[in-house]
Short mmCIF file of C-alpha atoms and ligand atoms in Angstrom, two decimals:
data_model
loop_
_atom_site.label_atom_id
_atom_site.label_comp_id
_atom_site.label_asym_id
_atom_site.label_seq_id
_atom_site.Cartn_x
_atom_site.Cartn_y
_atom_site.Cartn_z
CA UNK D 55 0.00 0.00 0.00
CA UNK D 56 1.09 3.46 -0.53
CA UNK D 57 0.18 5.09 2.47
CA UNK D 58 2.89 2.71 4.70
CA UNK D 59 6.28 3.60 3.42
CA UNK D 60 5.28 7.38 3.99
CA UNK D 61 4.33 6.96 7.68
CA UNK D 62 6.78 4.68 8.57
CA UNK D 63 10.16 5.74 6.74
CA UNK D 64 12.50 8.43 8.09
CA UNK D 65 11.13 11.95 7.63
CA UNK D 66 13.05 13.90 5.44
CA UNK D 67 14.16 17.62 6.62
CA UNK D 68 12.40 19.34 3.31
CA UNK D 69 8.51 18.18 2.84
CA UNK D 70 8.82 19.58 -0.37
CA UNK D 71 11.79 19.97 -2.73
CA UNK D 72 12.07 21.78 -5.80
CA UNK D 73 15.20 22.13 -7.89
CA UNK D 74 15.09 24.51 -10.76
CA UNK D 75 11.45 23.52 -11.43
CA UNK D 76 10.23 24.78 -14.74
CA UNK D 77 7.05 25.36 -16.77
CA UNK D 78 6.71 26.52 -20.28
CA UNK D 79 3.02 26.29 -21.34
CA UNK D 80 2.92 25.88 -25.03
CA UNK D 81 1.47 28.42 -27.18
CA UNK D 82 -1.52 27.94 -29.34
CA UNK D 83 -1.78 29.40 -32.71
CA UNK D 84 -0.39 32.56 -32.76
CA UNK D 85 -0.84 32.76 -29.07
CA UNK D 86 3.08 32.72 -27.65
CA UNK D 87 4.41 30.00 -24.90
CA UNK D 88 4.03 31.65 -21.28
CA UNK D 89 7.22 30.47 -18.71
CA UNK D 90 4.89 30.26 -15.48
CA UNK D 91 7.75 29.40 -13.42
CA UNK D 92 11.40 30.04 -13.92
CA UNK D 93 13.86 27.46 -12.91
CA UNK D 94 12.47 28.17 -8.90
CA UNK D 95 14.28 26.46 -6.06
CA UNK D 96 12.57 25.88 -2.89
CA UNK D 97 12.72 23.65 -0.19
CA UNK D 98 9.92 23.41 2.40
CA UNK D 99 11.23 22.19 5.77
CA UNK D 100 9.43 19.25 7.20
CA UNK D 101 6.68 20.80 9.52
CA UNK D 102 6.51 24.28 8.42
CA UNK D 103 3.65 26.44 7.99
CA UNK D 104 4.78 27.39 4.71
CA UNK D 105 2.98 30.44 3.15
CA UNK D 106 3.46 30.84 -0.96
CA UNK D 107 2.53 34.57 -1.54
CA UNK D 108 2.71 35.94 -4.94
CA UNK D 109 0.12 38.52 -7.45
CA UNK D 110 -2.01 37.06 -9.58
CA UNK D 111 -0.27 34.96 -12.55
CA UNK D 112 2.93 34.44 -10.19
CA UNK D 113 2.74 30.75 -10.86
CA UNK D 114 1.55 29.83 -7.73
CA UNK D 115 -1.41 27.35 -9.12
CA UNK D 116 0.82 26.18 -11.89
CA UNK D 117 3.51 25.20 -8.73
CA UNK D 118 0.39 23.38 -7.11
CA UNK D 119 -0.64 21.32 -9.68
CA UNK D 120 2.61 20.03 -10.86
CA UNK D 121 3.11 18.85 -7.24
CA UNK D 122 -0.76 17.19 -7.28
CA UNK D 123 0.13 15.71 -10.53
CA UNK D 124 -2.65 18.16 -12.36
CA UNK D 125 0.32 19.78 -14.47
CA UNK D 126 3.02 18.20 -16.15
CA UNK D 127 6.79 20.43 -15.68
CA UNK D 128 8.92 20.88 -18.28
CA UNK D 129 12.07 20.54 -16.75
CA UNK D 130 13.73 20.92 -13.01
CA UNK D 131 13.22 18.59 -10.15
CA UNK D 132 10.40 17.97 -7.47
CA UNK D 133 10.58 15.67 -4.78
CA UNK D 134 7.40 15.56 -2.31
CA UNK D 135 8.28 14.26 1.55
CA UNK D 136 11.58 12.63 -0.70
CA UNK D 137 9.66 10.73 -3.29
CA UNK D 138 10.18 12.32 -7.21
CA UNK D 139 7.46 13.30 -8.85
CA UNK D 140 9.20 11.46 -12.12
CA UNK D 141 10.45 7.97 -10.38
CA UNK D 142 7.70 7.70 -7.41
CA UNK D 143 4.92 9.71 -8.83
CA UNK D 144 2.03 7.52 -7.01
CA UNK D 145 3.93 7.46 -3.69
CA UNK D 146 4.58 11.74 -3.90
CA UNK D 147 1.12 12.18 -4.89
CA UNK D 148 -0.45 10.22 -1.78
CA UNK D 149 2.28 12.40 0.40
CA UNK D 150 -0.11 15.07 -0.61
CA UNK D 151 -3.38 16.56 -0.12
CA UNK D 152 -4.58 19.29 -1.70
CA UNK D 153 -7.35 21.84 -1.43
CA UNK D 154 -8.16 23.09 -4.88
CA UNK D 155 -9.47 26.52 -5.40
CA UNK D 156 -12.77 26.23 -6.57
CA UNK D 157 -15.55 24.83 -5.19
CA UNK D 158 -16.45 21.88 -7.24
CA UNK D 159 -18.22 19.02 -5.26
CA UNK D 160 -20.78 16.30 -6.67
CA UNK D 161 -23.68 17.74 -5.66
CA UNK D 162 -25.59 14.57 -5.21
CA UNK D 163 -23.17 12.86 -2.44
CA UNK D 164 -23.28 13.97 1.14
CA UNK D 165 -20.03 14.73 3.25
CA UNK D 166 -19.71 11.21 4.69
CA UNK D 167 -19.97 9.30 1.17
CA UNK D 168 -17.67 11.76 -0.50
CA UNK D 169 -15.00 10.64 2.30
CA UNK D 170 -15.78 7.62 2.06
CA UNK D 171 -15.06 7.30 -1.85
CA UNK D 172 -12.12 10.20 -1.43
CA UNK D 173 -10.55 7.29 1.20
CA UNK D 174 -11.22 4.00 -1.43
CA UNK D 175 -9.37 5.96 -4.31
CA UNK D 176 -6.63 6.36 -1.92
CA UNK D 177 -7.08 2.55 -0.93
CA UNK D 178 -7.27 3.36 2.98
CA UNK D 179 -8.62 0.30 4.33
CA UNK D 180 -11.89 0.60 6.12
CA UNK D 181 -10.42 -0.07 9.61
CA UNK D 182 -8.13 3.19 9.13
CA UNK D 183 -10.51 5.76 7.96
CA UNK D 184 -11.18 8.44 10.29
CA UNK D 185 -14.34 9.92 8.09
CA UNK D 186 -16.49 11.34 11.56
CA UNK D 187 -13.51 12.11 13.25
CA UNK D 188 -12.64 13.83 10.09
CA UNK D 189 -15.66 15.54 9.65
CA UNK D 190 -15.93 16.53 13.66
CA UNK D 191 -12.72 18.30 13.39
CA UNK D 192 -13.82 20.36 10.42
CA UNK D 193 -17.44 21.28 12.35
CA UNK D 194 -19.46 19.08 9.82
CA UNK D 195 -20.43 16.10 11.96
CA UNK D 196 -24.08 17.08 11.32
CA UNK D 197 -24.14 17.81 7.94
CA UNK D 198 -22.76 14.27 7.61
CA UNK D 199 -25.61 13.06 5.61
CA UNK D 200 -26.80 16.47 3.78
CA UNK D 201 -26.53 16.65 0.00
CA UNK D 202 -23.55 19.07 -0.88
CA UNK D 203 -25.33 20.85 -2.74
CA UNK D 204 -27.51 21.98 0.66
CA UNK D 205 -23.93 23.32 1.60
CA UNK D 206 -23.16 26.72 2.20
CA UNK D 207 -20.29 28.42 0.54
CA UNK D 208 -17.95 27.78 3.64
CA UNK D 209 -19.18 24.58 4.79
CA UNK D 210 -18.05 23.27 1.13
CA UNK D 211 -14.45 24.74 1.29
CA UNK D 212 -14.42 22.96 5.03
CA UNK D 213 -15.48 19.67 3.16
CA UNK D 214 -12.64 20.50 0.64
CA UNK D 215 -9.66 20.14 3.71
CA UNK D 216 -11.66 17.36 4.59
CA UNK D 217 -11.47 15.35 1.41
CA UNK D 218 -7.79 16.73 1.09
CA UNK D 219 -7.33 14.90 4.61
CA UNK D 220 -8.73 11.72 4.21
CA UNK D 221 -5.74 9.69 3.08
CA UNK D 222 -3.44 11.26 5.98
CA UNK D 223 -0.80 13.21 4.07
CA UNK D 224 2.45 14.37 6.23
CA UNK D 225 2.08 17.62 3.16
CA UNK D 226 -1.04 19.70 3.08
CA UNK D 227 -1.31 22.46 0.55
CA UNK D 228 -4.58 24.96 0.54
CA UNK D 229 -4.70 27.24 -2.42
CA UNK D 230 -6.36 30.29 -1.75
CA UNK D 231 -8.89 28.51 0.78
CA UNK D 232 -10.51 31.10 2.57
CA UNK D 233 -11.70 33.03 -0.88
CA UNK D 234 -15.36 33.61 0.14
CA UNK D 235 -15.66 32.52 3.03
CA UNK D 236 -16.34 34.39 6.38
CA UNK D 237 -14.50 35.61 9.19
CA UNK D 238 -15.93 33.09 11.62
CA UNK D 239 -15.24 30.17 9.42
CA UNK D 240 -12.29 31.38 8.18
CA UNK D 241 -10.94 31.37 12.06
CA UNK D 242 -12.81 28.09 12.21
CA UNK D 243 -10.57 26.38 9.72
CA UNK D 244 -7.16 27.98 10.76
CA UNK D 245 -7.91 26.47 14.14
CA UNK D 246 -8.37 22.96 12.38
CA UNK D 247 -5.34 23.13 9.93
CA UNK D 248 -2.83 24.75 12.63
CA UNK D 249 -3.67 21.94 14.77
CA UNK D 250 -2.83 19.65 12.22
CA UNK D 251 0.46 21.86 11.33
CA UNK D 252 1.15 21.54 15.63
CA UNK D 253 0.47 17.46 15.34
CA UNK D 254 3.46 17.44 12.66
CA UNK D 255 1.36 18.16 9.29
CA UNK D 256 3.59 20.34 7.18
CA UNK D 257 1.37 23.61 5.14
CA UNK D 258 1.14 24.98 2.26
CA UNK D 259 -0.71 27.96 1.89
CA UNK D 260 -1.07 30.19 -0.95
CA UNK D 261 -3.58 33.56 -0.02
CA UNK D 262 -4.67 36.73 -0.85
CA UNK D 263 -5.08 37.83 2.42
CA UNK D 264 -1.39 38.77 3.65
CA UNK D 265 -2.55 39.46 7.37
CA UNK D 266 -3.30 35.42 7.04
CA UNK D 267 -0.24 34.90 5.82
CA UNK D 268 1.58 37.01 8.62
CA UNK D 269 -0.37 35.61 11.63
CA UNK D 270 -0.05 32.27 10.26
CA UNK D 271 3.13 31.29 8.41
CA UNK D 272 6.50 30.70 10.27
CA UNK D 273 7.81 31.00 6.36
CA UNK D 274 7.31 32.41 3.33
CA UNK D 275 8.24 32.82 0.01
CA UNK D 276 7.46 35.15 -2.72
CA UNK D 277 7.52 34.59 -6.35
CA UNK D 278 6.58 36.85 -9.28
CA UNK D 279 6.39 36.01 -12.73
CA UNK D 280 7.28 32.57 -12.05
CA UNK D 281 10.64 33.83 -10.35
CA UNK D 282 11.29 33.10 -6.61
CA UNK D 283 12.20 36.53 -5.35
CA UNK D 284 11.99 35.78 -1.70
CA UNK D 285 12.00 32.73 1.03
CA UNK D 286 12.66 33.69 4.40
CA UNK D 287 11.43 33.28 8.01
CA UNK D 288 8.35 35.38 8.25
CA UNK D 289 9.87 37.59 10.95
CA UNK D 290 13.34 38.40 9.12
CA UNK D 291 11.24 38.95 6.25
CA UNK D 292 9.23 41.49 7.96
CA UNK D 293 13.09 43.11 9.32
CA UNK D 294 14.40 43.60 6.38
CA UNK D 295 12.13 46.36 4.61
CA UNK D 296 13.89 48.19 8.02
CA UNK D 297 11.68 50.52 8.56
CA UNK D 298 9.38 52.23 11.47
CA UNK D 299 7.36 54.82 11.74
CA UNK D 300 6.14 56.53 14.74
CA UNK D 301 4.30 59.19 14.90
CA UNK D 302 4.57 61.70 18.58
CA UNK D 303 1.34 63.95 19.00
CA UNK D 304 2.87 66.91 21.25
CA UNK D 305 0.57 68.59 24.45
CA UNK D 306 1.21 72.29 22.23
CA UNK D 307 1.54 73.45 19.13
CA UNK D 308 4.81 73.61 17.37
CA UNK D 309 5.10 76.41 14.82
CA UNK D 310 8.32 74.18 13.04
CA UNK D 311 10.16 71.31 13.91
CA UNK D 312 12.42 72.29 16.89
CA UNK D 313 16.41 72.21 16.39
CA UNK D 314 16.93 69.28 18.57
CA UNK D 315 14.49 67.13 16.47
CA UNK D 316 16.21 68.42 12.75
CA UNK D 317 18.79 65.71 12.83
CA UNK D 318 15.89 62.74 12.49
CA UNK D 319 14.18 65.28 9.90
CA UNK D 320 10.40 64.53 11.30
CA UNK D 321 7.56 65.80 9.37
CA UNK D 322 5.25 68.02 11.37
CA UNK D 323 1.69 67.50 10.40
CA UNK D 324 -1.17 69.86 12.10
CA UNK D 325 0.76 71.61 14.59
CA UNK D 326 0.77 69.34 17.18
CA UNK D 327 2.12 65.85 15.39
CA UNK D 328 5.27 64.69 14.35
CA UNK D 329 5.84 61.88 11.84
CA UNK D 330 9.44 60.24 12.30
CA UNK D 331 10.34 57.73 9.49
CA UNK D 332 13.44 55.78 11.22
CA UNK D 333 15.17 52.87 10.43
CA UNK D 334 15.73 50.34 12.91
CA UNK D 335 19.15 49.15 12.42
CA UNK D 336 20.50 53.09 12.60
CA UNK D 337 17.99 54.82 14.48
CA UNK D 338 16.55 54.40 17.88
CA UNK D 339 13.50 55.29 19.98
CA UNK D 340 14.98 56.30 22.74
CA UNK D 341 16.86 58.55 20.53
CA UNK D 342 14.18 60.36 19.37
CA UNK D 343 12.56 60.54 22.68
CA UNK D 344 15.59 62.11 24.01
CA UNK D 345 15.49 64.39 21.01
CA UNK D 346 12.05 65.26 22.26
CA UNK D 347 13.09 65.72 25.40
CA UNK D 348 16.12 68.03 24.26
CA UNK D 349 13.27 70.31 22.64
CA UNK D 350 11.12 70.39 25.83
CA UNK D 351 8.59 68.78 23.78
CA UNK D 352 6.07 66.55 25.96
CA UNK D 353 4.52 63.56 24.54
CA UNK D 354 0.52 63.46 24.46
CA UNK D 355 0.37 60.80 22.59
CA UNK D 356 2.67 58.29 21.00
CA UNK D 357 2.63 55.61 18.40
CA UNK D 358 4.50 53.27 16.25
CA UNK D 359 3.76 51.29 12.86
CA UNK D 360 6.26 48.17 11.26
CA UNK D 361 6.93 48.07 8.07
CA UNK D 362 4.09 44.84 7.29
CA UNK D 363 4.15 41.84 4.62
CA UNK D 364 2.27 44.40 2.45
CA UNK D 365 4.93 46.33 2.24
CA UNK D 366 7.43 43.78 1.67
CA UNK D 367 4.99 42.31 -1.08
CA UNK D 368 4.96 45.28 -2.85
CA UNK D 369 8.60 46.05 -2.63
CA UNK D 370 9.29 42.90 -4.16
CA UNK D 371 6.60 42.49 -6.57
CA UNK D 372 7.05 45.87 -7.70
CA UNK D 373 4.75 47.38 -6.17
CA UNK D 374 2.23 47.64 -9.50
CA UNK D 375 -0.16 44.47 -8.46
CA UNK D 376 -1.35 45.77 -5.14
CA UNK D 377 -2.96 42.63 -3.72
CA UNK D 378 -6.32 43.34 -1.30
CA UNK D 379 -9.01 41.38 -0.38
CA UNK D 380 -11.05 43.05 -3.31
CA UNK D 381 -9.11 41.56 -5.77
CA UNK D 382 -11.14 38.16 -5.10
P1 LIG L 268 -1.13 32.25 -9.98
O1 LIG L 268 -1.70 30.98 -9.41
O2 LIG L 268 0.03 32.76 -9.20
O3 LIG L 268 -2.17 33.29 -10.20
P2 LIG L 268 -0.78 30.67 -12.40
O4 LIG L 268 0.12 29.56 -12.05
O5 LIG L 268 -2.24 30.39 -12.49
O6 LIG L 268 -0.51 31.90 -11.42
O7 LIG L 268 -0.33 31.29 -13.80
C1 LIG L 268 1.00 31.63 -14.12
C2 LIG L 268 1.05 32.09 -15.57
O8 LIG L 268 0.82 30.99 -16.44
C3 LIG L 268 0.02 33.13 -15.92
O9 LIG L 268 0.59 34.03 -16.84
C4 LIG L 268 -1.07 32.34 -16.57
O10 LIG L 268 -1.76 33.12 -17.51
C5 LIG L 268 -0.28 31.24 -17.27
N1 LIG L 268 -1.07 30.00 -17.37
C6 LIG L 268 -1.65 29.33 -16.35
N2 LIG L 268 -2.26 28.21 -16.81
C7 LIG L 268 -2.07 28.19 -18.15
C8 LIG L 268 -2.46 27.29 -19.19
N3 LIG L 268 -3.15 26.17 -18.93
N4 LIG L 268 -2.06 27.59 -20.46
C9 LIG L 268 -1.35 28.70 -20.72
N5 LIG L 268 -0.95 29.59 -19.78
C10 LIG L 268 -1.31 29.34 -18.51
#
């Protein structure tokens, strides 16, 4: 059976390995070949909670399906939990589960059944299946028997990590899954996949949402136009756009900035509040609050922003596909 060798050999340190991978779609017609991904190297350490940000037509889906088997490369290397996706494609492709996108479901099974067949194409004996315990953890236990097509929007997407689930994967990649669905359920199913992520499942995550991605991921990496342009722990990503602002609201009003403050060249808004744009690495705030000090300025107010993965997105991207939840 396939499922054995995965559970019981030695756990490799990279869930997922990539090694120049490389897609050329062909053209059609006059219609040139597009390069969705450009020779990109990755490797996604064993238990990660892995976030793959990138704008839209990064290559992010085309990665995704080569590792579910749904697109074929063109050249490079991809090993899933150590098994190639050339030499062992049956055994890397049950090392896998994977949430699609869109919400296509037979309408006419209900939740249990479409386990139940999702765990027979996998060929997980009846003893092993874990279809209610499944469908508990995912809040569907009494929808068990409803037609899908009585499912909300959110309670399909939940049936989606479900079916992605049944056959146990050590790798578990959700692409874009909380597109549509609410802020409840959306907290509902980061509580179920985070678990799995703390019980040794490694993630995959691709979103929109980069506030997910920054609560959520421990790494990321960023690709655009099918180029890897950044893979780093999610807080020295976040360090190294360097950059702070905070913003002092004074108890009177300043006519200019005082001398002491010139040297950090604040910008004095309204009278009363100065905007300091500092660097981390050079600048202090205790600096500037001596500064203020210096310039018998008193501090009515006082607060400070970090550069976030928007910025760092945008930075990297380019800065010309601004990605926002409206973009859905
Ligand atoms: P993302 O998931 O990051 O939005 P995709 O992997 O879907 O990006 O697409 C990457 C690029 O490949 C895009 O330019 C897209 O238009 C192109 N592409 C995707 N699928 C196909 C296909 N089947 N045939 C031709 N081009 C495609």
């Amino acid at each position: 059976m396939d499922q054995s060798p995965i559970h019981n050999g030695a756990a490799p340190t990279a869930a997922v390995d990539l090694r120049r991978l490389t897609k050329v779609y062909a053209g059609r017609g006059r219609v040139e070949g597009k390069k969705a991904l450009d020779a990109v190297t990755l490797a996604i350490p064993r238990g990660a909670f892995f976030g793959l940000l990138g704008p839209n037509g990064a290559g992010k889906s085309t990665l995704i399906n080569i590792l579910a088997g749904l697109v074929i490369k063109t050249s490079g290397e991809a090993r899933v939990w150590d098994y190639s996706i050339d030499s062992h494609q049956r055994l890397a492709r049950s090392a896998i589960g994977v949430v699609p996108q869109e919400l296509n479901l037979d309408p006419f099974f209900t939740p249990r059944e479409l386990l139940e067949v999702q765990a027979g194409l996998y060929g997980v004996p009846k003893a092993e299946r874990r279809t209610d315990e499944i469908l508990e953890a995912v809040g569907l236990a009494d929808k068990a028997h409803a037609y899908a097509r009585t499912l909300s929007g959110g309670m399909r997407r939940r049936l989606l990590v479900a079916k992605a689930m049944v056959h146990n994967p050590p790798v578990l990649v959700l692409d874009e899954p909380t597109a549509g669905v609410d802020i409840q359920l959306r907290q509902q199913l980061w509580s179920y996949v985070q678990d799995l992520n703390r019980r040794g499942t490694t993630v995959l995550l691709t979103t929109h949402y980069l506030e997910e991605a920054e609560a959520l991921c421990d790494r990321i990496a960023i690709i655009d136009q099918g180029r890897l342009v950044a893979d780093d722990e999610t807080q020295a990503l976040l360090r190294r756009l360097d950059s702070k602002v905070l913003t002092v609201v004074a108890d009177r009003d300043l006519d200019a900035v005082p001398p002491a403050l010139a040297a950090f060249d604040p910008e004095l808004k309204a009278k009363r509040r100065l905007i300091f744009r500092m660097k981390p690495s050079q600048t202090s705030v205790g600096a500037i609050l001596a500064g203020l000090q210096a310039a018998e300025v008193t501090v009515a107010d006082l607060t400070t922003e970090d550069a976030d993965l928007e910025d760092i997105f945008l930075k990297l991207t380019g800065g010309d596909h601004a990605v926002t939840p409206a973009d859905q």
